[in-house]
Coordinates of C-alpha atoms in Angstrom, one line a residue:
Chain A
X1 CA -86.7 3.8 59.0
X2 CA -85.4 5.3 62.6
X3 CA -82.0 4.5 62.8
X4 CA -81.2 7.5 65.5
X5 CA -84.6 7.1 68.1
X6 CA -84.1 10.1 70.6
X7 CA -86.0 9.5 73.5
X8 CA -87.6 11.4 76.2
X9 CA -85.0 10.7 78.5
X10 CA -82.5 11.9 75.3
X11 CA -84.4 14.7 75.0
X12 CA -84.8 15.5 79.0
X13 CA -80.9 15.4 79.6
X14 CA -80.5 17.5 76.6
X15 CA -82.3 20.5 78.0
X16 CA -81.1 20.3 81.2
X17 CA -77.5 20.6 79.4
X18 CA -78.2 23.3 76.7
X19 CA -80.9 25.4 78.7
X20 CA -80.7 24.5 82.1
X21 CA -83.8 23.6 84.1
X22 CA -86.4 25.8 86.0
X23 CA -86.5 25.5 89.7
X24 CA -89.8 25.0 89.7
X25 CA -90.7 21.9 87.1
X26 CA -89.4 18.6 88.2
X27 CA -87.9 17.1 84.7
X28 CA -88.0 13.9 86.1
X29 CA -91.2 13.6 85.9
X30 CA -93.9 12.5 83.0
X31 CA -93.9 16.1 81.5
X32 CA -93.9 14.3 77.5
X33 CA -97.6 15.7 77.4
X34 CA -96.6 19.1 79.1
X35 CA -96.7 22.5 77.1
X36 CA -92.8 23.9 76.8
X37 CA -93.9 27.0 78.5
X38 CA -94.7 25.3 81.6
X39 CA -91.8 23.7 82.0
X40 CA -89.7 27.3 81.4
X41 CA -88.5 26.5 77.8
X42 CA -88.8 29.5 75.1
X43 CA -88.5 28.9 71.4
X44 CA -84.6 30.0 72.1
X45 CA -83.6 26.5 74.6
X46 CA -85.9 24.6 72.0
X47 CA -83.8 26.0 68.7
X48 CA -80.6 25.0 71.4
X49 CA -81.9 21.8 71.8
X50 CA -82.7 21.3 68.5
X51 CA -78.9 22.0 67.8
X52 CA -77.6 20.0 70.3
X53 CA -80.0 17.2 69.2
X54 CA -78.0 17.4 65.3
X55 CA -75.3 17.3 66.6
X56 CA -75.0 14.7 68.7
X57 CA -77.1 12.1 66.8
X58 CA -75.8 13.6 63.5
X59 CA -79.5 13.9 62.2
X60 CA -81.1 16.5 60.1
X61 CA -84.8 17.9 60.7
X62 CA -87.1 21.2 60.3
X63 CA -85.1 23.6 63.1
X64 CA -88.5 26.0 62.7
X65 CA -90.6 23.2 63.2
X66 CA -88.4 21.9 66.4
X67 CA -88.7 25.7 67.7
X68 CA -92.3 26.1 67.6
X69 CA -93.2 22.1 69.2
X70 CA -95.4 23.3 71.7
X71 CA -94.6 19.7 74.1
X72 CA -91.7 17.3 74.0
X73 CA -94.1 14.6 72.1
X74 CA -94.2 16.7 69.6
X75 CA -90.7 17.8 69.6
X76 CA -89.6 14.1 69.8
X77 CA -91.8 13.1 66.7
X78 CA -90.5 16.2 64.5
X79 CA -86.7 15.1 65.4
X80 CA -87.5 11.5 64.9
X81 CA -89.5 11.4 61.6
X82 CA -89.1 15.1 60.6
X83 CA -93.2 15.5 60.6
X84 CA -94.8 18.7 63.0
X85 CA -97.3 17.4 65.2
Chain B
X1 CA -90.3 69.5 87.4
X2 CA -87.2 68.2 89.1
X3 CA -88.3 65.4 91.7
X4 CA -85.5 64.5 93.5
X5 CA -84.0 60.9 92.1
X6 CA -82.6 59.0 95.3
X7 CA -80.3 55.7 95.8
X8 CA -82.3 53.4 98.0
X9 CA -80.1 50.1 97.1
X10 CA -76.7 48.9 96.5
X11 CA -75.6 46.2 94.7
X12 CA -71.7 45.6 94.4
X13 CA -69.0 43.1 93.1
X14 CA -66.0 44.2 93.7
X15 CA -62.4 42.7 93.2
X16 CA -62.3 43.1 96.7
X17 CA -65.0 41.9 98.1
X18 CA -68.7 40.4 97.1
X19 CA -71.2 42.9 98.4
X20 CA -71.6 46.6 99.3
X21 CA -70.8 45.6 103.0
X22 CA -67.6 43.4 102.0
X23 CA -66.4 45.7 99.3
X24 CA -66.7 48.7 101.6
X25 CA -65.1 46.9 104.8
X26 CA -61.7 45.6 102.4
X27 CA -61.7 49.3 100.6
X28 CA -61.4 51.1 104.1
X29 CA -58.7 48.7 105.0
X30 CA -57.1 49.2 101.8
X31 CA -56.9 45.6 101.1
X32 CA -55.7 44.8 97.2
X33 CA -58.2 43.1 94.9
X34 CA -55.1 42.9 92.2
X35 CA -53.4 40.1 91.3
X36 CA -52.3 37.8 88.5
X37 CA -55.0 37.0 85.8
X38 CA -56.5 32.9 86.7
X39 CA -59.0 33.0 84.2
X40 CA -56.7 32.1 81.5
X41 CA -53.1 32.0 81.1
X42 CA -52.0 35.3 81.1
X43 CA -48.1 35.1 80.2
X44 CA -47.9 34.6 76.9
X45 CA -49.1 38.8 76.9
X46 CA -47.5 41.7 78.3
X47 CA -49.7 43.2 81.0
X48 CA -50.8 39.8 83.2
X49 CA -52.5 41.5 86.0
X50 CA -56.5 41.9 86.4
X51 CA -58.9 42.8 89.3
X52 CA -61.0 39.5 89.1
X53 CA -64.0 39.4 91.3
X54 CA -63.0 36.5 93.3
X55 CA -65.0 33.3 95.2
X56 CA -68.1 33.7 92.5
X57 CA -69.6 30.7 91.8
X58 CA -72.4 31.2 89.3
X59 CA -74.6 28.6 90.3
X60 CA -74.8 29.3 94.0
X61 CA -76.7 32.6 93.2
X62 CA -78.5 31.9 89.6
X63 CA -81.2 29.3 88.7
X64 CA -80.0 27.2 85.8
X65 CA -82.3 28.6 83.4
X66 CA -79.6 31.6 83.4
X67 CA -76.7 30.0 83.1
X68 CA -76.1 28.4 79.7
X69 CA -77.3 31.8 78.1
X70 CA -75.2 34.3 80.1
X71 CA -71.4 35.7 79.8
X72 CA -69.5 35.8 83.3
X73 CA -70.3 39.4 83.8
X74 CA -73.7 39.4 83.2
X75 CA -74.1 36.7 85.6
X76 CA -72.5 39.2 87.9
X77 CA -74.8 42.0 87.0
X78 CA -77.8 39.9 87.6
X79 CA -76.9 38.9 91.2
X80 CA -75.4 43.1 91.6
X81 CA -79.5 43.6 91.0
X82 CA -80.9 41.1 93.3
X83 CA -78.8 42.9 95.9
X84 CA -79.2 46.0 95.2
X85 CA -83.1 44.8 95.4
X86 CA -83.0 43.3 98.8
X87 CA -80.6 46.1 99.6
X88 CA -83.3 48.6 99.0
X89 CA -87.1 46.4 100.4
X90 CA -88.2 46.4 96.9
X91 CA -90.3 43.5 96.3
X92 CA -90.4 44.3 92.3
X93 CA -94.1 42.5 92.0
X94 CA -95.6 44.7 94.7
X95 CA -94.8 47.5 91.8
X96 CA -96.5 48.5 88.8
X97 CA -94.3 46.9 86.4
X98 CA -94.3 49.6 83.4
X99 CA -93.1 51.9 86.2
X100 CA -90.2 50.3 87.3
X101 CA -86.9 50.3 84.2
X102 CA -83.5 48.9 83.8
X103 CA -80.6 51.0 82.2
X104 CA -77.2 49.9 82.9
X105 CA -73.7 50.7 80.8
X106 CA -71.8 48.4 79.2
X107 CA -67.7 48.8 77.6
X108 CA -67.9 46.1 75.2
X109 CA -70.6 43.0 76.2
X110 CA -70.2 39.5 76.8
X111 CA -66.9 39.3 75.4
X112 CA -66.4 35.4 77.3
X113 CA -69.0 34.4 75.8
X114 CA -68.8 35.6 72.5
X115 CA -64.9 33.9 72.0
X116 CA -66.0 30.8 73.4
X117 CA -68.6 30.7 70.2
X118 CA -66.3 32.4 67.5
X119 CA -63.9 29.3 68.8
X120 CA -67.0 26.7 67.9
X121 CA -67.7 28.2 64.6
X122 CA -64.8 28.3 63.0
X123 CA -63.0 25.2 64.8
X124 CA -66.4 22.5 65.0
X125 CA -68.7 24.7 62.3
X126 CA -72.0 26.6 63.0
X127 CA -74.1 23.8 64.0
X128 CA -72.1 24.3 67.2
X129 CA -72.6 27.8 68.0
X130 CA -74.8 27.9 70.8
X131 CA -78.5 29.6 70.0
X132 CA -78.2 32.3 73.2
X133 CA -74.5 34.0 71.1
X134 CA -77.8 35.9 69.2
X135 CA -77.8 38.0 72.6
X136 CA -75.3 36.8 75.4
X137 CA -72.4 38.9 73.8
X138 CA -74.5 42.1 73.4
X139 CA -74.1 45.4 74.9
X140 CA -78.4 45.7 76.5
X141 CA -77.8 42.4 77.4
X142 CA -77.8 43.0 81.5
X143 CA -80.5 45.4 80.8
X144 CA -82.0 42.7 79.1
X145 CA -81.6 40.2 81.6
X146 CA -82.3 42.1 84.8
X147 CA -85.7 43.4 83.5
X148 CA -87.1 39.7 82.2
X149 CA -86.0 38.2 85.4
X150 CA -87.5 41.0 87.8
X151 CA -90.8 41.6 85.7
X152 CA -89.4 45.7 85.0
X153 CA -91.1 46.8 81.7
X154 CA -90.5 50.5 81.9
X155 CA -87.7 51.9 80.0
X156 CA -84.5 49.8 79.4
X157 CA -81.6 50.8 77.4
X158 CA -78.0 50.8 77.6
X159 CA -75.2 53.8 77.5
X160 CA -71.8 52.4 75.5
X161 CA -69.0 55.0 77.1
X162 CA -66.8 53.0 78.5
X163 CA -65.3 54.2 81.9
X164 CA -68.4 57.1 82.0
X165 CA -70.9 54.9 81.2
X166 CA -71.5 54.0 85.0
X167 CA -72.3 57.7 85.3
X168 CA -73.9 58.0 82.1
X169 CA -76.3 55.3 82.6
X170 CA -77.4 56.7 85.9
X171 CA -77.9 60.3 84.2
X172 CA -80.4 58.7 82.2
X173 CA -81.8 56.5 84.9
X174 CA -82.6 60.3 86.4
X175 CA -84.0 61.6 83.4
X176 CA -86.4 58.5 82.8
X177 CA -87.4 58.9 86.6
X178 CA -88.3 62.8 86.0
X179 CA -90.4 61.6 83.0
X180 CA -92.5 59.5 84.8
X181 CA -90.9 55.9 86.4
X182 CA -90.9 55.5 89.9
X183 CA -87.8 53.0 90.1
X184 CA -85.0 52.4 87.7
X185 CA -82.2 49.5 88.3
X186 CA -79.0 51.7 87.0
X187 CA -75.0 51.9 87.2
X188 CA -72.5 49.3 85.2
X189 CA -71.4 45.9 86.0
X190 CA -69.0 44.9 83.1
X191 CA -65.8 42.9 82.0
X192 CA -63.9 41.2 79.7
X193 CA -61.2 39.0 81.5
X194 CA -60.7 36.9 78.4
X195 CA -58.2 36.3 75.4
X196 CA -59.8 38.2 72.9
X197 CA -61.0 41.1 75.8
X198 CA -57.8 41.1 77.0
X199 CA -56.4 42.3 73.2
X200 CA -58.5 44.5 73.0
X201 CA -57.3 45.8 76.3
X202 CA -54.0 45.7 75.3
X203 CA -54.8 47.9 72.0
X204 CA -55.5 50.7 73.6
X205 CA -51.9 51.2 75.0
X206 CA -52.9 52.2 78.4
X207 CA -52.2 49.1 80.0
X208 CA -49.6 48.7 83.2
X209 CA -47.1 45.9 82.4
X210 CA -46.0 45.8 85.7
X211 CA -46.2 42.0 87.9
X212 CA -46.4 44.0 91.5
X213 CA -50.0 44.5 92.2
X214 CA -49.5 47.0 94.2
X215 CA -46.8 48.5 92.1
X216 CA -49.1 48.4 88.6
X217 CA -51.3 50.9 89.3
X218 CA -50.3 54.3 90.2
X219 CA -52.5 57.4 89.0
X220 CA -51.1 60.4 90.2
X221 CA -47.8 58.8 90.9
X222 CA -44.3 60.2 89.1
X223 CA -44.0 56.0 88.3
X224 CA -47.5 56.2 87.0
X225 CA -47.6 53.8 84.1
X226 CA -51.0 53.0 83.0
X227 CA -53.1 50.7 84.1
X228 CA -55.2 47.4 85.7
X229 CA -58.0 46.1 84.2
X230 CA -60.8 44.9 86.5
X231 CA -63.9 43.1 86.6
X232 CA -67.7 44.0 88.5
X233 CA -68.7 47.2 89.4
X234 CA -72.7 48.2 91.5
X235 CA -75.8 48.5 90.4
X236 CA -77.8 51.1 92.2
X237 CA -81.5 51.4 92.9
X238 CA -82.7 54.6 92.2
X239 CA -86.4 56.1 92.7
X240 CA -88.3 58.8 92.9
X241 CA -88.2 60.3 96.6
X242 CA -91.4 61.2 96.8
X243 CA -92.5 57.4 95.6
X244 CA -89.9 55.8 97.9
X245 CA -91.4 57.6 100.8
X246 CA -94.6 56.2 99.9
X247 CA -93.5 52.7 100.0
X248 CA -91.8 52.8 102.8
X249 CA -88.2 52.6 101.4
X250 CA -85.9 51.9 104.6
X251 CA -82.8 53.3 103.9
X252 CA -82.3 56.6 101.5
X253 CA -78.4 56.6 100.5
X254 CA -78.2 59.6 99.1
X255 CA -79.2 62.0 96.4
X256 CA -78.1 62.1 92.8
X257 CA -77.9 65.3 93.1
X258 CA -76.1 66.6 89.9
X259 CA -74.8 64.4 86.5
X260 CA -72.9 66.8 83.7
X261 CA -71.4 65.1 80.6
X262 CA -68.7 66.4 77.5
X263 CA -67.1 65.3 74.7
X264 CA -63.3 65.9 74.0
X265 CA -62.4 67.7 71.4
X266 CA -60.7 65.5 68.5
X267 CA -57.3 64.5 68.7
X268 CA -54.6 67.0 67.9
X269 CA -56.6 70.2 68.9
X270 CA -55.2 72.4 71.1
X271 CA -58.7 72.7 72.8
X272 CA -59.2 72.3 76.7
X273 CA -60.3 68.9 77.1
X274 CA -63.6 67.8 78.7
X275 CA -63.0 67.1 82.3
X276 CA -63.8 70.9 83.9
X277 CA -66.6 71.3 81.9
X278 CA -68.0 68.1 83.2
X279 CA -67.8 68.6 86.6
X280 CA -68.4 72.0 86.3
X281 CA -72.0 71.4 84.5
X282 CA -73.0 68.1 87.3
X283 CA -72.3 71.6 90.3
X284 CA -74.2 73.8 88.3
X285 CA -76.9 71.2 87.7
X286 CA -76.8 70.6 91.5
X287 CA -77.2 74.0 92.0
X288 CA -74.3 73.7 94.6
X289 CA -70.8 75.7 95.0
X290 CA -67.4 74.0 94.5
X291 CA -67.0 74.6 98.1
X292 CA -70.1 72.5 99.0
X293 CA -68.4 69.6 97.5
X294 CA -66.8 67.5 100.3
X295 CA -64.6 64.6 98.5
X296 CA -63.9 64.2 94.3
X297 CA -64.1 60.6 93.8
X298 CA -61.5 60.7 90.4
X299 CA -61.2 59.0 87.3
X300 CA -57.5 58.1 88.0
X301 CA -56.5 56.9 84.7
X302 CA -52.8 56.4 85.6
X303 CA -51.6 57.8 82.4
X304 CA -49.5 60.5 83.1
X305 CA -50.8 63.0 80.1
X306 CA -55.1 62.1 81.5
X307 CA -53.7 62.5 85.0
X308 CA -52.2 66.5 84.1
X309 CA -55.8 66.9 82.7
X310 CA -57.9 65.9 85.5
X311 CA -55.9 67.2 88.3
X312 CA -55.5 70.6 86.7
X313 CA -59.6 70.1 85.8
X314 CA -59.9 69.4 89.3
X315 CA -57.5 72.6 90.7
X316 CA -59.0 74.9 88.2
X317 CA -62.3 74.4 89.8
X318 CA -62.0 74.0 93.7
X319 CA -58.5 75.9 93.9
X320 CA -55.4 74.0 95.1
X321 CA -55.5 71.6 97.7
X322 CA -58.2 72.4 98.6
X323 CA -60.9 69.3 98.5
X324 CA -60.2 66.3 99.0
X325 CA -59.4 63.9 96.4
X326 CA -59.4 59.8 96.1
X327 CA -59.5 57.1 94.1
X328 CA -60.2 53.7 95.5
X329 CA -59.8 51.9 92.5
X330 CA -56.4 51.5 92.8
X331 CA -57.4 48.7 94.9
X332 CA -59.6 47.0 92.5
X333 CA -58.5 48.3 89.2
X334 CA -60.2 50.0 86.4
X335 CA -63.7 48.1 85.9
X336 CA -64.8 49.5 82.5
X337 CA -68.5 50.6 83.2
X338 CA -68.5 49.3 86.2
X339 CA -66.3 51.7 87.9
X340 CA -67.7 55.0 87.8
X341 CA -70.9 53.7 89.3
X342 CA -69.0 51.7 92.1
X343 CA -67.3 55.1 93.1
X344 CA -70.9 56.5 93.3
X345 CA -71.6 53.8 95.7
X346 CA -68.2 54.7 97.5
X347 CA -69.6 58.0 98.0
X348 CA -72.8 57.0 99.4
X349 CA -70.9 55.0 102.0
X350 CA -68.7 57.4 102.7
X351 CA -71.8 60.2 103.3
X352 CA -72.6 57.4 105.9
X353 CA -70.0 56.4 107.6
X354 CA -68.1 60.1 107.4
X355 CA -65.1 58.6 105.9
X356 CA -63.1 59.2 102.9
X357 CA -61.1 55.6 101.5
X358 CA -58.1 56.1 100.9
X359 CA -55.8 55.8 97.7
X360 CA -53.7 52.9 98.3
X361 CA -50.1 52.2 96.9
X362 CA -49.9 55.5 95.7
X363 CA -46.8 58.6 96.3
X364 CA -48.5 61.8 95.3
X365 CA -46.4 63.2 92.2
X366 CA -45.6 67.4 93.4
X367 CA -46.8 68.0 89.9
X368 CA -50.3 67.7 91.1
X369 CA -51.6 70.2 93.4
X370 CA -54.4 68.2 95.0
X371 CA -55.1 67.1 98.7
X372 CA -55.2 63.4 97.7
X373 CA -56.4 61.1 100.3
X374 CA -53.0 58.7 100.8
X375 CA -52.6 55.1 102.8
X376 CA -55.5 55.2 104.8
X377 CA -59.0 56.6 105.4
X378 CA -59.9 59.7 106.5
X379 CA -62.3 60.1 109.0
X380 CA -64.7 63.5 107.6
X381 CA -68.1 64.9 107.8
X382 CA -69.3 64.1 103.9
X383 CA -72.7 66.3 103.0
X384 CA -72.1 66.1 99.0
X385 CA -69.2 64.0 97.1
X386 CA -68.3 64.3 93.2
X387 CA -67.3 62.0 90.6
X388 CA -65.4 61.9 87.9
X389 CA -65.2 59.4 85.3
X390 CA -63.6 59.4 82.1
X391 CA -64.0 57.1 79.1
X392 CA -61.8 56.0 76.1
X393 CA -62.9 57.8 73.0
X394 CA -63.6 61.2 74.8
X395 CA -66.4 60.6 77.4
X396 CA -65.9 62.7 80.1
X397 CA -68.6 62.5 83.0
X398 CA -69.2 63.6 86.2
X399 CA -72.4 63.1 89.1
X400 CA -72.8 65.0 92.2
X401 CA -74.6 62.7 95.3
X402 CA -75.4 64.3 98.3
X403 CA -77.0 63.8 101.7
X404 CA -80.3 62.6 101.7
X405 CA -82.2 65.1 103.4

């Protein structure tokens, strides 16, 4: 049961607002395959995501699994069924 | 072995003006970076007047990356380094990056920053305390910042003595370069133009309460009554000559030429405060006279009891009247770490230019025996300046720069 889905577009404004966005990685883009580190995220802006994330959809989840998602798929799937990739 | 340690960039925001060339062009004028507080509303306190670095817009010099994880001032501080970069030619990944460092001084860290989170966690809870509080509000955070975003992984540290900390910081900046680092990023940009900064401000007792900006601060003065907090300060790029010959460095600034540094004694002792030894210890570790000395840059704390002390540190070691004194920061304020380090970039420009800026607002008490530097500047050959910075809690500093030669 999903009753809070966060999407990639969720997920893609939610960075931009709680980590801001490198210069050099266009976010509109498909990056839902594309490692954190390329797009200029440390585990900090993920565990600030991951906060922003609870809060706003009033969800619960693994915060150290959510830190170490090593793409936004797998970020997506640990907020949205609370299972790591 | 004592390479000479050289100042090949500035980087300065001032409360009167954004960059060395501004800051240096409103000083000589005398124009007043003072005025009432914007950044929140100051009248429900008794002092409401601030030197606040004004027209900065974050996001017209930072990528975005930066900006939900940094307080106001160390946004400042990071765009003080990128100047003070460009300032100097250095391109910081044409250089080995173990020898290049970061050490900067810091009053009291990202104070901004840190109420806006206290205000989340105990009026939403903690699940709305942003993630970057674990370092934004710290003291190393500029040093921090500066050295991730310019690839410098040499030594980085931070010097916590308030008003001498500019100095401080680049006494260590020399002592790291004698040990071994080609370049280190050094001098203070700090403040704390915020509620709870501004209390702790106001705890110290030394704040004017005066509305006149150009009435509130007054070292010196017989109506001195303490004084104006400010905001920025300069960063400084200093380097080993011999390696900034090598590269090719276009402009040499000046020498850091002597640093000295004491400790009051403890409240209540009769003992001679810190000041003379201070500057008498940066001369001697120039290896230069009193007479050599060609301006004091002072620490014009405004408070009549600290201003008896320095001038009469000041007389007792260059004689009355006899060098000149000045203290620009009447025009900008008292910056916390950041001032001491943007009166060693006022004495690089004043080696320059051969001018001394003045001390604005200012009617010489005839307590003090000093030739202090009134209204407007003074045109002067400038070989060697000194300055003087003193810290609450009993820091008392002091560098030499001189010519570059």
């Amino acid at each position: 049961m999903i009753e809070f889905e966060v999407t990639i577009e969720d997920l893609k404004r939610i960075l931009q607002e709680g980590a801001g966005a490198d210069e050099n990685v266009d976010l509109g883009g498909d990056i839902l395959d594309t490692e954190f580190e390329k797009l200029g995220y440390d585990s900090l802006a993920l565990l600030e995501t991951a906060a922003r994330v609870t809060r706003e959809f009033d969800i619960t989840f693994d915060d150290d699994a959510a830190s170490v998602a090593v793409t936004p798929r797998g970020l997506l799937k640990v907020v949205n069924d609370g299972t790591s990739e | 072995m004592t390479t000479p340690v050289v100042v090949t960039g500035i980087g300065v925001l001032a409360p009167n003006g954004l960059g060395a060339a501004d800051y240096w062009a409103a000083t000589l004028k005398g124009h007043n970076g003072i005025g009432r507080i914007t950044r929140f509303d100051p009248s429900p306190y008794p002092a409401r007047l601030a030197g606040e670095v004004p027209g900065f817009v974050a996001r017209e010099h930072l990528p975005s990356r930066l900006i939900p994880q940094t307080d106001h001032m160390t946004r400042l501080a990071l765009v003080a380094a990128e100047w003070a970069l460009a300032d100097a030619g250095v391109r910081p990944d044409e250089l080995a990056e173990f020898e290049m460092g970061v050490i900067t001084a810091s009053a009291s860290g990202g104070f901004e920053f840190g109420q806006n989170e206290l205000r989340n966690l105990w009026s939403k809870g903690s699940r709305y305390v942003s993630a970057y509080q674990s370092f934004a509000w710290f003291y190393a955070v500029n040093t921090g910042q500066i050295s991730i975003r310019h690839g410098m992984r040499g030594p980085g540290s931070v010097v916590v003595s308030d008003q001498a900390g500019g100095l401080d910081a680049v006494g260590q900046a020399r002592r790291q370069i004698r040990n071994g680092s080609k370049l280190i990023v050094s001098g203070g940009v700090d403040g704390s133009i915020c509620p709870w900064g501004w209390v702790a401000h106001l705890a110290t007792g030394r704040l004017s309460t005066s509305d006149e900006p150009d009435r509130a601060y007054l070292p010196f003065d017989t109506e001195a009554r303490g004084h104006v907090p400010g905001e920025g300060g300069a960063l400084l790029i200093l380097e080993d000559a011999e390696a900034a010959r090598i590269r090719g460095a276009r402009s040499v600034y000046g020498e850091i030429a002597g640093y000295g540094a004491t400790f009051d004694p403890k409240p209540g002792s009769d003992r001679e405060r810190g000041p003379r030894r201070a500057i008498e210890l940066a001369l001697t570790d120039a290896a230069m006279e009193p007479g050599e000395i060609d301006v004091v840059f002072a620490d014009a704390a405004a408070m009549p009891e600290r201003d008896r002390i320095e001038a009469a540190a000041i007389t007792a070691v260059f004689g009355p009247r006899a060098v000149p004194v000045t203290a620009p920061k009447t025009m900008v304020g008292r910056l916390c770490s950041g001032a001491a380090s943007l009166d060693i970039a006022a004495a690089l420009l004043s080696i320059r230019d051969g001018v001394v800026p003045p001390t604005t607002n200012v009617s010489l008490s005839v307590e003090y025996e000093l030739d202090l530097v009134l209204t407007k500047p003074r045109a002067s050959v400038v070989r060697a300046a000194l300055v003087v910075a003193c810290g609450h809690g009993g820091f008392n500093s002091a560098v030499v720069v001189r010519a570059p030669r």
